[in-house]
PDB file of C-alpha atoms and ligand atoms in Angstrom:
ATOM      1  CA  UNK E 239       7.598-152.973 -47.474  1.00 68.00           C
ATOM      2  CA  UNK E 240       5.988-150.599 -44.921  1.00 61.00           C
ATOM      3  CA  UNK E 241       2.709-149.103 -46.093  1.00 74.00           C
ATOM      4  CA  UNK E 242       1.904-145.416 -45.614  1.00 91.00           C
ATOM      5  CA  UNK E 243      -1.721-144.648 -44.790  1.00 96.00           C
ATOM      6  CA  UNK E 244      -3.359-141.916 -46.879  1.00 98.00           C
ATOM      7  CA  UNK E 245      -5.385-139.621 -44.605  1.00 98.00           C
ATOM      8  CA  UNK E 246      -8.551-138.509 -46.403  1.00 98.00           C
ATOM      9  CA  UNK E 247     -10.982-135.680 -45.637  1.00 98.00           C
ATOM     10  CA  UNK E 248     -14.494-135.721 -47.138  1.00 98.00           C
ATOM     11  CA  UNK E 249     -16.576-132.627 -47.936  1.00 98.00           C
ATOM     12  CA  UNK E 250     -20.245-133.342 -48.712  1.00 98.00           C
ATOM     13  CA  UNK E 251     -22.055-136.267 -47.114  1.00 98.00           C
ATOM     14  CA  UNK E 252     -24.986-136.749 -49.479  1.00 97.00           C
ATOM     15  CA  UNK E 253     -25.639-139.570 -51.892  1.00 95.00           C
ATOM     16  CA  UNK E 254     -22.078-139.839 -53.206  1.00 96.00           C
ATOM     17  CA  UNK E 255     -20.150-138.803 -50.078  1.00 98.00           C
ATOM     18  CA  UNK E 256     -21.814-141.335 -47.761  1.00 98.00           C
ATOM     19  CA  UNK E 257     -21.333-144.179 -50.288  1.00 97.00           C
ATOM     20  CA  UNK E 258     -17.694-143.327 -50.906  1.00 98.00           C
ATOM     21  CA  UNK E 259     -17.053-143.257 -47.137  1.00 98.00           C
ATOM     22  CA  UNK E 260     -18.561-146.731 -46.828  1.00 98.00           C
ATOM     23  CA  UNK E 261     -16.436-148.050 -49.684  1.00 97.00           C
ATOM     24  CA  UNK E 262     -13.219-146.615 -48.221  1.00 97.00           C
ATOM     25  CA  UNK E 263     -13.961-148.237 -44.838  1.00 97.00           C
ATOM     26  CA  UNK E 264     -14.906-151.583 -46.387  1.00 96.00           C
ATOM     27  CA  UNK E 265     -11.319-152.773 -46.890  1.00 93.00           C
ATOM     28  CA  UNK E 266      -9.082-152.162 -43.859  1.00 91.00           C
ATOM     29  CA  UNK E 267      -6.002-153.069 -45.930  1.00 92.00           C
ATOM     30  CA  UNK E 268      -6.408-150.451 -48.653  1.00 93.00           C
ATOM     31  CA  UNK E 269      -4.086-147.970 -46.943  1.00 95.00           C
ATOM     32  CA  UNK E 270      -6.738-145.236 -46.671  1.00 97.00           C
ATOM     33  CA  UNK E 271      -8.262-143.683 -43.563  1.00 97.00           C
ATOM     34  CA  UNK E 272     -11.045-141.105 -43.422  1.00 98.00           C
ATOM     35  CA  UNK E 273      -9.913-138.447 -40.922  1.00 98.00           C
ATOM     36  CA  UNK E 274     -12.791-135.985 -41.237  1.00 98.00           C
ATOM     37  CA  UNK E 275     -16.207-135.451 -42.780  1.00 98.00           C
ATOM     38  CA  UNK E 276     -17.698-131.993 -43.329  1.00 98.00           C
ATOM     39  CA  UNK E 277     -21.181-131.067 -44.563  1.00 98.00           C
ATOM     40  CA  UNK E 278     -23.032-127.774 -44.367  1.00 98.00           C
ATOM     41  CA  UNK E 279     -26.050-129.688 -43.003  1.00 98.00           C
ATOM     42  CA  UNK E 280     -25.126-130.989 -39.557  1.00 94.00           C
ATOM     43  CA  UNK E 281     -27.977-133.515 -39.527  1.00 96.00           C
ATOM     44  CA  UNK E 282     -26.277-135.383 -42.394  1.00 97.00           C
ATOM     45  CA  UNK E 283     -23.410-136.193 -39.996  1.00 97.00           C
ATOM     46  CA  UNK E 284     -25.559-137.249 -37.010  1.00 96.00           C
ATOM     47  CA  UNK E 285     -24.674-140.967 -37.261  1.00 95.00           C
ATOM     48  CA  UNK E 286     -20.909-140.441 -37.477  1.00 97.00           C
ATOM     49  CA  UNK E 287     -18.494-140.780 -34.529  1.00 97.00           C
ATOM     50  CA  UNK E 288     -17.876-137.307 -33.070  1.00 96.00           C
ATOM     51  CA  UNK E 289     -14.128-137.302 -33.786  1.00 96.00           C
ATOM     52  CA  UNK E 290     -14.792-137.655 -37.540  1.00 98.00           C
ATOM     53  CA  UNK E 291     -17.129-134.657 -37.740  1.00 98.00           C
ATOM     54  CA  UNK E 292     -15.447-131.418 -38.794  1.00 98.00           C
ATOM     55  CA  UNK E 293     -17.917-128.618 -38.159  1.00 97.00           C
ATOM     56  CA  UNK E 294     -15.718-125.736 -39.313  1.00 97.00           C
ATOM     57  CA  UNK E 295     -13.924-126.533 -42.565  1.00 98.00           C
ATOM     58  CA  UNK E 296     -11.433-123.809 -41.638  1.00 98.00           C
ATOM     59  CA  UNK E 297      -9.957-126.311 -39.134  1.00 98.00           C
ATOM     60  CA  UNK E 298      -9.217-128.944 -41.812  1.00 98.00           C
ATOM     61  CA  UNK E 299      -5.408-128.749 -41.408  1.00 98.00           C
ATOM     62  CA  UNK E 300      -5.612-129.904 -37.754  1.00 98.00           C
ATOM     63  CA  UNK E 301      -6.674-133.318 -39.137  1.00 98.00           C
ATOM     64  CA  UNK E 302      -3.519-133.468 -41.324  1.00 98.00           C
ATOM     65  CA  UNK E 303      -5.209-134.845 -44.458  1.00 98.00           C
ATOM     66  CA  UNK E 304      -3.118-136.032 -47.428  1.00 98.00           C
ATOM     67  CA  UNK E 305      -6.143-135.683 -49.715  1.00 98.00           C
ATOM     68  CA  UNK E 306      -9.433-133.773 -49.399  1.00 98.00           C
ATOM     69  CA  UNK E 307     -12.312-134.941 -51.614  1.00 98.00           C
ATOM     70  CA  UNK E 308     -15.143-132.528 -52.480  1.00 98.00           C
ATOM     71  CA  UNK E 309     -18.502-134.265 -53.073  1.00 98.00           C
ATOM     72  CA  UNK E 310     -20.784-131.318 -52.296  1.00 98.00           C
ATOM     73  CA  UNK E 311     -21.109-128.419 -54.756  1.00 96.00           C
ATOM     74  CA  UNK E 312     -18.949-126.330 -57.091  1.00 96.00           C
ATOM     75  CA  UNK E 313     -19.176-123.488 -54.531  1.00 96.00           C
ATOM     76  CA  UNK E 314     -16.797-125.424 -52.238  1.00 98.00           C
ATOM     77  CA  UNK E 315     -13.966-125.077 -54.755  1.00 98.00           C
ATOM     78  CA  UNK E 316     -14.793-121.406 -55.261  1.00 97.00           C
ATOM     79  CA  UNK E 317     -14.704-120.768 -51.516  1.00 98.00           C
ATOM     80  CA  UNK E 318     -12.110-123.237 -50.229  1.00 98.00           C
ATOM     81  CA  UNK E 319     -10.047-124.487 -53.187  1.00 98.00           C
ATOM     82  CA  UNK E 320      -7.145-122.118 -52.626  1.00 98.00           C
ATOM     83  CA  UNK E 321      -6.906-122.646 -48.852  1.00 98.00           C
ATOM     84  CA  UNK E 322      -7.089-126.423 -49.237  1.00 98.00           C
ATOM     85  CA  UNK E 323      -4.429-126.547 -51.957  1.00 98.00           C
ATOM     86  CA  UNK E 324      -2.087-124.342 -49.958  1.00 98.00           C
ATOM     87  CA  UNK E 325      -1.801-127.255 -47.505  1.00 98.00           C
ATOM     88  CA  UNK E 326      -2.785-130.529 -49.188  1.00 98.00           C
ATOM     89  CA  UNK E 327      -4.000-132.361 -52.307  1.00 98.00           C
ATOM     90  CA  UNK E 328      -7.574-131.803 -53.445  1.00 98.00           C
ATOM     91  CA  UNK E 329      -9.967-133.805 -55.617  1.00 98.00           C
ATOM     92  CA  UNK E 330     -13.090-131.997 -56.815  1.00 98.00           C
ATOM     93  CA  UNK E 331     -16.005-133.922 -58.264  1.00 98.00           C
ATOM     94  CA  UNK E 332     -18.161-130.837 -58.919  1.00 97.00           C
ATOM     95  CA  UNK E 333     -16.158-130.205 -62.064  1.00 97.00           C
ATOM     96  CA  UNK E 334     -18.427-127.408 -63.355  1.00 97.00           C
ATOM     97  CA  UNK E 335     -16.333-125.139 -61.083  1.00 98.00           C
ATOM     98  CA  UNK E 336     -13.642-125.246 -63.781  1.00 98.00           C
ATOM     99  CA  UNK E 337     -15.864-123.547 -66.368  1.00 98.00           C
ATOM    100  CA  UNK E 338     -14.983-120.349 -64.487  1.00 98.00           C
ATOM    101  CA  UNK E 339     -11.557-119.341 -65.888  1.00 97.00           C
ATOM    102  CA  UNK E 340     -10.607-117.578 -62.650  1.00 98.00           C
ATOM    103  CA  UNK E 341     -11.137-120.773 -60.633  1.00 98.00           C
ATOM    104  CA  UNK E 342      -9.143-122.864 -63.094  1.00 98.00           C
ATOM    105  CA  UNK E 343      -6.292-120.331 -62.922  1.00 98.00           C
ATOM    106  CA  UNK E 344      -6.432-120.194 -59.112  1.00 98.00           C
ATOM    107  CA  UNK E 345      -6.203-124.006 -58.853  1.00 98.00           C
ATOM    108  CA  UNK E 346      -3.295-124.154 -61.326  1.00 98.00           C
ATOM    109  CA  UNK E 347      -1.358-121.359 -59.636  1.00 98.00           C
ATOM    110  CA  UNK E 348      -1.935-122.575 -56.068  1.00 98.00           C
ATOM    111  CA  UNK E 349      -0.727-126.105 -56.836  1.00 98.00           C
ATOM    112  CA  UNK E 350       2.371-124.690 -58.517  1.00 98.00           C
ATOM    113  CA  UNK E 351       3.168-122.346 -55.657  1.00 98.00           C
ATOM    114  CA  UNK E 352       2.645-124.905 -52.887  1.00 98.00           C
ATOM    115  CA  UNK E 353       3.701-128.154 -54.573  1.00 98.00           C
ATOM    116  CA  UNK E 354       0.264-129.738 -54.091  1.00 98.00           C
ATOM    117  CA  UNK E 355      -1.948-131.521 -56.634  1.00 98.00           C
ATOM    118  CA  UNK E 356      -5.565-131.122 -57.775  1.00 98.00           C
ATOM    119  CA  UNK E 357      -7.432-134.100 -59.221  1.00 98.00           C
ATOM    120  CA  UNK E 358     -10.548-134.471 -61.384  1.00 98.00           C
ATOM    121  CA  UNK E 359     -12.291-137.854 -61.510  1.00 97.00           C
ATOM    122  CA  UNK E 360     -13.640-139.234 -64.781  1.00 96.00           C
ATOM    123  CA  UNK E 361     -16.967-139.584 -62.904  1.00 95.00           C
ATOM    124  CA  UNK E 362     -19.752-140.053 -65.427  1.00 93.00           C
ATOM    125  CA  UNK E 363     -17.421-139.878 -68.442  1.00 96.00           C
ATOM    126  CA  UNK E 364     -17.021-143.236 -70.135  1.00 95.00           C
ATOM    127  CA  UNK E 365     -13.904-143.079 -72.294  1.00 95.00           C
ATOM    128  CA  UNK E 366     -12.191-140.116 -70.591  1.00 96.00           C
ATOM    129  CA  UNK E 367      -8.839-141.844 -71.215  1.00 96.00           C
ATOM    130  CA  UNK E 368      -9.495-141.901 -74.984  1.00 96.00           C
ATOM    131  CA  UNK E 369     -10.610-138.254 -75.001  1.00 97.00           C
ATOM    132  CA  UNK E 370      -7.534-137.167 -73.062  1.00 97.00           C
ATOM    133  CA  UNK E 371      -4.967-139.219 -74.910  1.00 96.00           C
ATOM    134  CA  UNK E 372      -6.178-137.865 -78.268  1.00 95.00           C
ATOM    135  CA  UNK E 373      -6.910-134.298 -77.162  1.00 96.00           C
ATOM    136  CA  UNK E 374      -4.432-132.955 -79.736  1.00 97.00           C
ATOM    137  CA  UNK E 375      -6.117-134.676 -82.674  1.00 97.00           C
ATOM    138  CA  UNK E 376      -9.831-133.927 -82.179  1.00 98.00           C
ATOM    139  CA  UNK E 377     -11.334-131.441 -84.641  1.00 98.00           C
ATOM    140  CA  UNK E 378     -14.699-131.583 -82.901  1.00 98.00           C
ATOM    141  CA  UNK E 379     -16.270-132.996 -79.733  1.00 98.00           C
ATOM    142  CA  UNK E 380     -20.024-133.034 -79.116  1.00 98.00           C
ATOM    143  CA  UNK E 381     -21.402-134.095 -75.727  1.00 98.00           C
ATOM    144  CA  UNK E 382     -25.111-134.787 -75.301  1.00 98.00           C
ATOM    145  CA  UNK E 383     -26.914-135.233 -71.964  1.00 98.00           C
ATOM    146  CA  UNK E 384     -30.517-136.482 -71.752  1.00 97.00           C
ATOM    147  CA  UNK E 385     -32.392-136.538 -68.443  1.00 96.00           C
ATOM    148  CA  UNK E 386     -35.886-136.422 -66.976  1.00 96.00           C
ATOM    149  CA  UNK E 387     -36.587-132.758 -66.035  1.00 96.00           C
ATOM    150  CA  UNK E 388     -37.265-133.694 -62.385  1.00 94.00           C
ATOM    151  CA  UNK E 389     -33.616-134.784 -62.115  1.00 94.00           C
ATOM    152  CA  UNK E 390     -32.276-131.452 -63.384  1.00 95.00           C
ATOM    153  CA  UNK E 391     -31.665-128.621 -60.919  1.00 92.00           C
ATOM    154  CA  UNK E 392     -32.910-125.745 -63.072  1.00 91.00           C
ATOM    155  CA  UNK E 393     -32.790-123.053 -60.363  1.00 90.00           C
ATOM    156  CA  UNK E 394     -29.861-121.093 -61.835  1.00 91.00           C
ATOM    157  CA  UNK E 395     -31.398-121.232 -65.327  1.00 92.00           C
ATOM    158  CA  UNK E 396     -34.764-119.932 -64.075  1.00 91.00           C
ATOM    159  CA  UNK E 397     -36.660-122.873 -65.618  1.00 89.00           C
ATOM    160  CA  UNK E 398     -39.468-124.653 -63.755  1.00 90.00           C
ATOM    161  CA  UNK E 399     -38.895-128.400 -64.389  1.00 90.00           C
ATOM    162  CA  UNK E 400     -42.607-129.097 -63.679  1.00 90.00           C
ATOM    163  CA  UNK E 401     -43.562-126.872 -66.608  1.00 90.00           C
ATOM    164  CA  UNK E 402     -41.755-129.130 -69.097  1.00 92.00           C
ATOM    165  CA  UNK E 403     -44.425-131.395 -70.604  1.00 94.00           C
ATOM    166  CA  UNK E 404     -42.605-132.650 -73.694  1.00 96.00           C
ATOM    167  CA  UNK E 405     -39.068-133.114 -75.008  1.00 97.00           C
ATOM    168  CA  UNK E 406     -37.182-129.840 -74.755  1.00 96.00           C
ATOM    169  CA  UNK E 407     -33.640-128.694 -75.521  1.00 97.00           C
ATOM    170  CA  UNK E 408     -32.520-126.709 -72.468  1.00 97.00           C
ATOM    171  CA  UNK E 409     -29.122-125.805 -73.914  1.00 97.00           C
ATOM    172  CA  UNK E 410     -27.214-126.137 -77.161  1.00 98.00           C
ATOM    173  CA  UNK E 411     -23.847-124.435 -77.487  1.00 98.00           C
ATOM    174  CA  UNK E 412     -20.301-124.326 -76.064  1.00 98.00           C
ATOM    175  CA  UNK E 413     -19.860-126.303 -72.811  1.00 98.00           C
ATOM    176  CA  UNK E 414     -18.634-123.153 -71.050  1.00 98.00           C
ATOM    177  CA  UNK E 415     -22.188-121.766 -71.163  1.00 98.00           C
ATOM    178  CA  UNK E 416     -24.125-124.765 -69.827  1.00 98.00           C
ATOM    179  CA  UNK E 417     -22.108-125.183 -66.591  1.00 97.00           C
ATOM    180  CA  UNK E 418     -23.215-122.010 -64.747  1.00 96.00           C
ATOM    181  CA  UNK E 419     -26.846-122.590 -65.847  1.00 97.00           C
ATOM    182  CA  UNK E 420     -27.025-126.187 -64.532  1.00 96.00           C
ATOM    183  CA  UNK E 421     -24.031-126.452 -62.157  1.00 95.00           C
ATOM    184  CA  UNK E 422     -25.241-129.568 -60.302  1.00 94.00           C
ATOM    185  CA  UNK E 423     -26.082-131.517 -63.453  1.00 94.00           C
ATOM    186  CA  UNK E 424     -23.389-130.917 -66.008  1.00 96.00           C
ATOM    187  CA  UNK E 425     -20.230-132.160 -64.257  1.00 97.00           C
ATOM    188  CA  UNK E 426     -19.930-134.915 -66.833  1.00 97.00           C
ATOM    189  CA  UNK E 427     -20.125-132.375 -69.678  1.00 98.00           C
ATOM    190  CA  UNK E 428     -17.503-130.231 -67.903  1.00 98.00           C
ATOM    191  CA  UNK E 429     -15.157-133.204 -67.494  1.00 98.00           C
ATOM    192  CA  UNK E 430     -15.559-134.116 -71.185  1.00 98.00           C
ATOM    193  CA  UNK E 431     -14.608-130.550 -72.144  1.00 98.00           C
ATOM    194  CA  UNK E 432     -11.667-130.354 -69.755  1.00 98.00           C
ATOM    195  CA  UNK E 433     -10.238-133.720 -70.791  1.00 97.00           C
ATOM    196  CA  UNK E 434     -10.687-133.039 -74.500  1.00 98.00           C
ATOM    197  CA  UNK E 435     -10.577-129.774 -76.440  1.00 98.00           C
ATOM    198  CA  UNK E 436     -11.731-127.341 -73.770  1.00 98.00           C
ATOM    199  CA  UNK E 437     -14.871-125.531 -72.602  1.00 98.00           C
ATOM    200  CA  UNK E 438     -15.103-123.213 -75.626  1.00 98.00           C
ATOM    201  CA  UNK E 439     -14.477-125.670 -78.470  1.00 98.00           C
ATOM    202  CA  UNK E 440     -16.605-128.526 -77.086  1.00 98.00           C
ATOM    203  CA  UNK E 441     -20.271-128.412 -78.121  1.00 98.00           C
ATOM    204  CA  UNK E 442     -22.866-129.521 -75.538  1.00 98.00           C
ATOM    205  CA  UNK E 443     -26.578-130.253 -75.779  1.00 98.00           C
ATOM    206  CA  UNK E 444     -28.819-130.758 -72.727  1.00 98.00           C
ATOM    207  CA  UNK E 445     -32.219-132.302 -73.455  1.00 97.00           C
ATOM    208  CA  UNK E 446     -35.029-133.158 -71.031  1.00 97.00           C
ATOM    209  CA  UNK E 447     -38.149-135.259 -71.520  1.00 97.00           C
ATOM    210  CA  UNK E 448     -40.671-136.095 -68.749  1.00 96.00           C
ATOM    211  CA  UNK E 449     -41.259-139.512 -70.328  1.00 97.00           C
ATOM    212  CA  UNK E 450     -37.664-140.646 -69.702  1.00 97.00           C
ATOM    213  CA  UNK E 451     -36.674-142.371 -66.451  1.00 95.00           C
ATOM    214  CA  UNK E 452     -32.973-142.761 -67.229  1.00 96.00           C
ATOM    215  CA  UNK E 453     -29.986-140.498 -67.826  1.00 96.00           C
ATOM    216  CA  UNK E 454     -27.973-140.734 -71.041  1.00 97.00           C
ATOM    217  CA  UNK E 455     -24.586-139.271 -71.851  1.00 97.00           C
ATOM    218  CA  UNK E 456     -23.268-139.445 -75.404  1.00 98.00           C
ATOM    219  CA  UNK E 457     -19.821-138.428 -76.586  1.00 98.00           C
ATOM    220  CA  UNK E 458     -19.012-137.978 -80.273  1.00 98.00           C
ATOM    221  CA  UNK E 459     -15.453-136.973 -81.126  1.00 98.00           C
ATOM    222  CA  UNK E 460     -13.795-136.801 -84.541  1.00 98.00           C
ATOM    223  CA  UNK E 461     -10.354-135.903 -85.823  1.00 98.00           C
ATOM    224  CA  UNK E 462      -7.041-137.246 -87.131  1.00 95.00           C
ATOM    225  CA  UNK E 463      -8.738-140.220 -88.758  1.00 97.00           C
ATOM    226  CA  UNK E 464     -10.271-141.289 -85.428  1.00 96.00           C
ATOM    227  CA  UNK E 465     -13.972-141.406 -84.566  1.00 97.00           C
ATOM    228  CA  UNK E 466     -15.065-141.956 -80.968  1.00 97.00           C
ATOM    229  CA  UNK E 467     -18.739-142.626 -80.199  1.00 98.00           C
ATOM    230  CA  UNK E 468     -19.744-143.512 -76.642  1.00 97.00           C
ATOM    231  CA  UNK E 469     -23.166-143.725 -75.043  1.00 97.00           C
ATOM    232  CA  UNK E 470     -24.224-144.790 -71.556  1.00 95.00           C
ATOM    233  CA  UNK E 471     -27.792-145.062 -70.278  1.00 96.00           C
ATOM    234  CA  UNK E 472     -28.362-145.534 -66.541  1.00 94.00           C
ATOM    235  CA  UNK E 473     -30.791-145.012 -63.682  1.00 95.00           C
ATOM    236  CA  UNK E 474     -30.679-141.672 -61.901  1.00 93.00           C
ATOM    237  CA  UNK E 475     -31.485-140.530 -58.346  1.00 92.00           C
ATOM    238  CA  UNK E 476     -31.495-136.810 -57.587  1.00 89.00           C
ATOM    239  CA  UNK E 477     -28.743-135.343 -59.755  1.00 85.00           C
ATOM    240  CA  UNK E 478     -26.567-138.446 -59.711  1.00 87.00           C
ATOM    241  CA  UNK E 479     -26.343-141.444 -62.047  1.00 89.00           C
ATOM    242  CA  UNK E 480     -26.357-144.942 -60.548  1.00 89.00           C
ATOM    243  CA  UNK E 481     -22.733-145.688 -61.422  1.00 92.00           C
ATOM    244  CA  UNK E 482     -21.264-142.474 -59.994  1.00 94.00           C
ATOM    245  CA  UNK E 483     -20.466-143.408 -56.348  1.00 95.00           C
ATOM    246  CA  UNK E 484     -18.448-146.471 -57.413  1.00 96.00           C
ATOM    247  CA  UNK E 485     -16.712-144.435 -60.086  1.00 96.00           C
ATOM    248  CA  UNK E 486     -15.733-141.700 -57.615  1.00 97.00           C
ATOM    249  CA  UNK E 487     -14.499-144.287 -55.100  1.00 97.00           C
ATOM    250  CA  UNK E 488     -12.412-145.887 -57.833  1.00 96.00           C
ATOM    251  CA  UNK E 489     -10.645-142.595 -58.489  1.00 97.00           C
ATOM    252  CA  UNK E 490     -10.096-141.949 -54.750  1.00 98.00           C
ATOM    253  CA  UNK E 491      -8.554-145.394 -54.622  1.00 96.00           C
ATOM    254  CA  UNK E 492      -6.314-144.750 -57.635  1.00 96.00           C
ATOM    255  CA  UNK E 493      -4.960-141.669 -55.878  1.00 96.00           C
ATOM    256  CA  UNK E 494      -4.960-142.772 -52.255  1.00 96.00           C
ATOM    257  CA  UNK E 495      -4.717-146.544 -51.941  1.00 95.00           C
ATOM    258  CA  UNK E 496      -1.359-147.879 -50.806  1.00 94.00           C
ATOM    259  CA  UNK E 497      -2.617-151.429 -50.269  1.00 89.00           C
ATOM    260  CA  UNK E 498      -1.171-154.559 -51.884  1.00 90.00           C
ATOM    261  CA  UNK E 499      -2.594-156.282 -54.953  1.00 89.00           C
ATOM    262  CA  UNK E 500      -2.769-155.764 -58.706  1.00 90.00           C
ATOM    263  CA  UNK E 501      -3.985-152.252 -59.528  1.00 89.00           C
ATOM    264  CA  UNK E 502      -5.529-151.184 -62.829  1.00 88.00           C
ATOM    265  CA  UNK E 503      -4.515-147.719 -64.057  1.00 84.00           C
TER     266      UNK E 503
HETATM  267  N1  NAD B 777     -18.222-135.639 -61.504  1.00 80.63           N
HETATM  268  C1  NAD B 777     -19.329-136.329 -61.696  1.00 80.63           C
HETATM  269  O1  NAD B 777     -19.390-137.180 -62.587  1.00 80.63           O
HETATM  270  C2  NAD B 777     -20.531-136.079 -60.834  1.00 80.63           C
HETATM  271  C3  NAD B 777     -21.641-136.920 -60.989  1.00 80.63           C
HETATM  272  C4  NAD B 777     -22.750-136.711 -60.177  1.00 80.63           C
HETATM  273  C5  NAD B 777     -22.761-135.667 -59.269  1.00 80.63           C
HETATM  274  N2  NAD B 777     -21.676-134.833 -59.158  1.00 80.63           N
HETATM  275  C6  NAD B 777     -21.681-133.709 -58.209  1.00 80.63           C
HETATM  276  O2  NAD B 777     -21.311-134.228 -56.946  1.00 80.63           O
HETATM  277  C7  NAD B 777     -21.876-133.420 -55.921  1.00 80.63           C
HETATM  278  C8  NAD B 777     -22.570-134.319 -54.907  1.00 80.63           C
HETATM  279  O3  NAD B 777     -23.608-135.077 -55.523  1.00 80.63           O
HETATM  280  P1  NAD B 777     -24.676-135.892 -54.632  1.00 80.63           P
HETATM  281  O4  NAD B 777     -25.549-136.630 -55.552  1.00 80.63           O
HETATM  282  O5  NAD B 777     -23.950-136.615 -53.542  1.00 80.63           O
HETATM  283  O6  NAD B 777     -25.495-134.673 -54.025  1.00 80.63           O
HETATM  284  P2  NAD B 777     -26.351-134.633 -52.679  1.00 80.63           P
HETATM  285  O7  NAD B 777     -27.238-133.448 -52.829  1.00 80.63           O
HETATM  286  O8  NAD B 777     -26.929-135.953 -52.348  1.00 80.63           O
HETATM  287  O9  NAD B 777     -25.243-134.319 -51.560  1.00 80.63           O
HETATM  288  C9  NAD B 777     -24.501-133.132 -51.514  1.00 80.63           C
HETATM  289  C10 NAD B 777     -24.110-132.869 -50.070  1.00 80.63           C
HETATM  290  O10 NAD B 777     -23.203-131.764 -50.028  1.00 80.63           O
HETATM  291  C11 NAD B 777     -23.628-130.832 -49.054  1.00 80.63           C
HETATM  292  N3  NAD B 777     -23.209-129.484 -49.485  1.00 80.63           N
HETATM  293  C12 NAD B 777     -23.686-128.772 -50.531  1.00 80.63           C
HETATM  294  N4  NAD B 777     -23.050-127.586 -50.623  1.00 80.63           N
HETATM  295  C13 NAD B 777     -22.145-127.564 -49.612  1.00 80.63           C
HETATM  296  C14 NAD B 777     -21.206-126.613 -49.172  1.00 80.63           C
HETATM  297  N5  NAD B 777     -21.062-125.444 -49.795  1.00 80.63           N
HETATM  298  N6  NAD B 777     -20.435-126.913 -48.090  1.00 80.63           N
HETATM  299  C15 NAD B 777     -20.588-128.088 -47.423  1.00 80.63           C
HETATM  300  N7  NAD B 777     -21.483-129.033 -47.805  1.00 80.63           N
HETATM  301  C16 NAD B 777     -22.250-128.776 -48.877  1.00 80.63           C
HETATM  302  C17 NAD B 777     -25.142-130.975 -48.957  1.00 80.63           C
HETATM  303  O11 NAD B 777     -25.620-130.566 -47.693  1.00 80.63           O
HETATM  304  C18 NAD B 777     -25.317-132.476 -49.194  1.00 80.63           C
HETATM  305  O12 NAD B 777     -25.287-133.219 -47.992  1.00 80.63           O
HETATM  306  C19 NAD B 777     -22.825-132.422 -56.626  1.00 80.63           C
HETATM  307  O13 NAD B 777     -22.158-131.181 -56.802  1.00 80.63           O
HETATM  308  C20 NAD B 777     -23.043-133.065 -57.965  1.00 80.63           C
HETATM  309  O14 NAD B 777     -23.335-132.085 -58.935  1.00 80.63           O
HETATM  310  C21 NAD B 777     -20.569-135.046 -59.911  1.00 80.63           C
END
């Protein structure tokens, strides 16, 4: 059976983007080909072959991608989501973008109008399948994130992470409110809300402690006679947990791979 190659464009070539690129290229039989890489910082792309570098994202359609993957910042979806989805499929990993109702509506409407598809990865959410499949039965969902303050980008919240000397709750309330305050850190909380009972009904708590050197995400959901309790503790570099690049690659593969083999869904 002839195999179609999925042409993939990457936006953001930091910790996750560079790793995901490597993983896509590792298996030449996976039916995926990276056709462009874009980053706002040109020096990030210095080692790449010139024909892969896309300086102006406005030229993305000339590369004829089947899927564009954002691994940069929620601002990319705000600025480019509509134009990308008018022409091709789009996966956004900076899921906090969806806490803005206007962006969610724009993504929904553009895909409907142009017959394209938007994708969210489970990313740091362990058990996203269980949250999603039971989204109609949950009475309550509480997501808790614990991180060292130095790994939290507090700029939008106006908090100086160096001033935190003991355990401190930075946020406690509906998930909708935490995303604009810590947009680079709360993608996992946003994905939990989106997969489950939504940004307004899901309760989120963000706690920092300078004595911690790991990141923890806990999910507690209850309803319809079901209780779901999940917790994962992992190392963290910058704003990203150790397991994230492999997780994002796995989702790219689920969407884009056309290679042979037995595939888990
Ligand atoms: N969904 C998840 O589970 C999850 C988990 C961790 C991180 N993230 C998000 O993924 C993104 C990337 O994380 P990372 O650890 O690789 O970050 P990083 O800082 O290492 O890399 C981000 C890269 O994107 C580029 N960039 C930022 N804004 C841009 C823009 N507007 N246009 C073009 N390029 C831009 C930066 O120059 C940088 O090279 C962040 O938004 C982060 O919050 C999501």
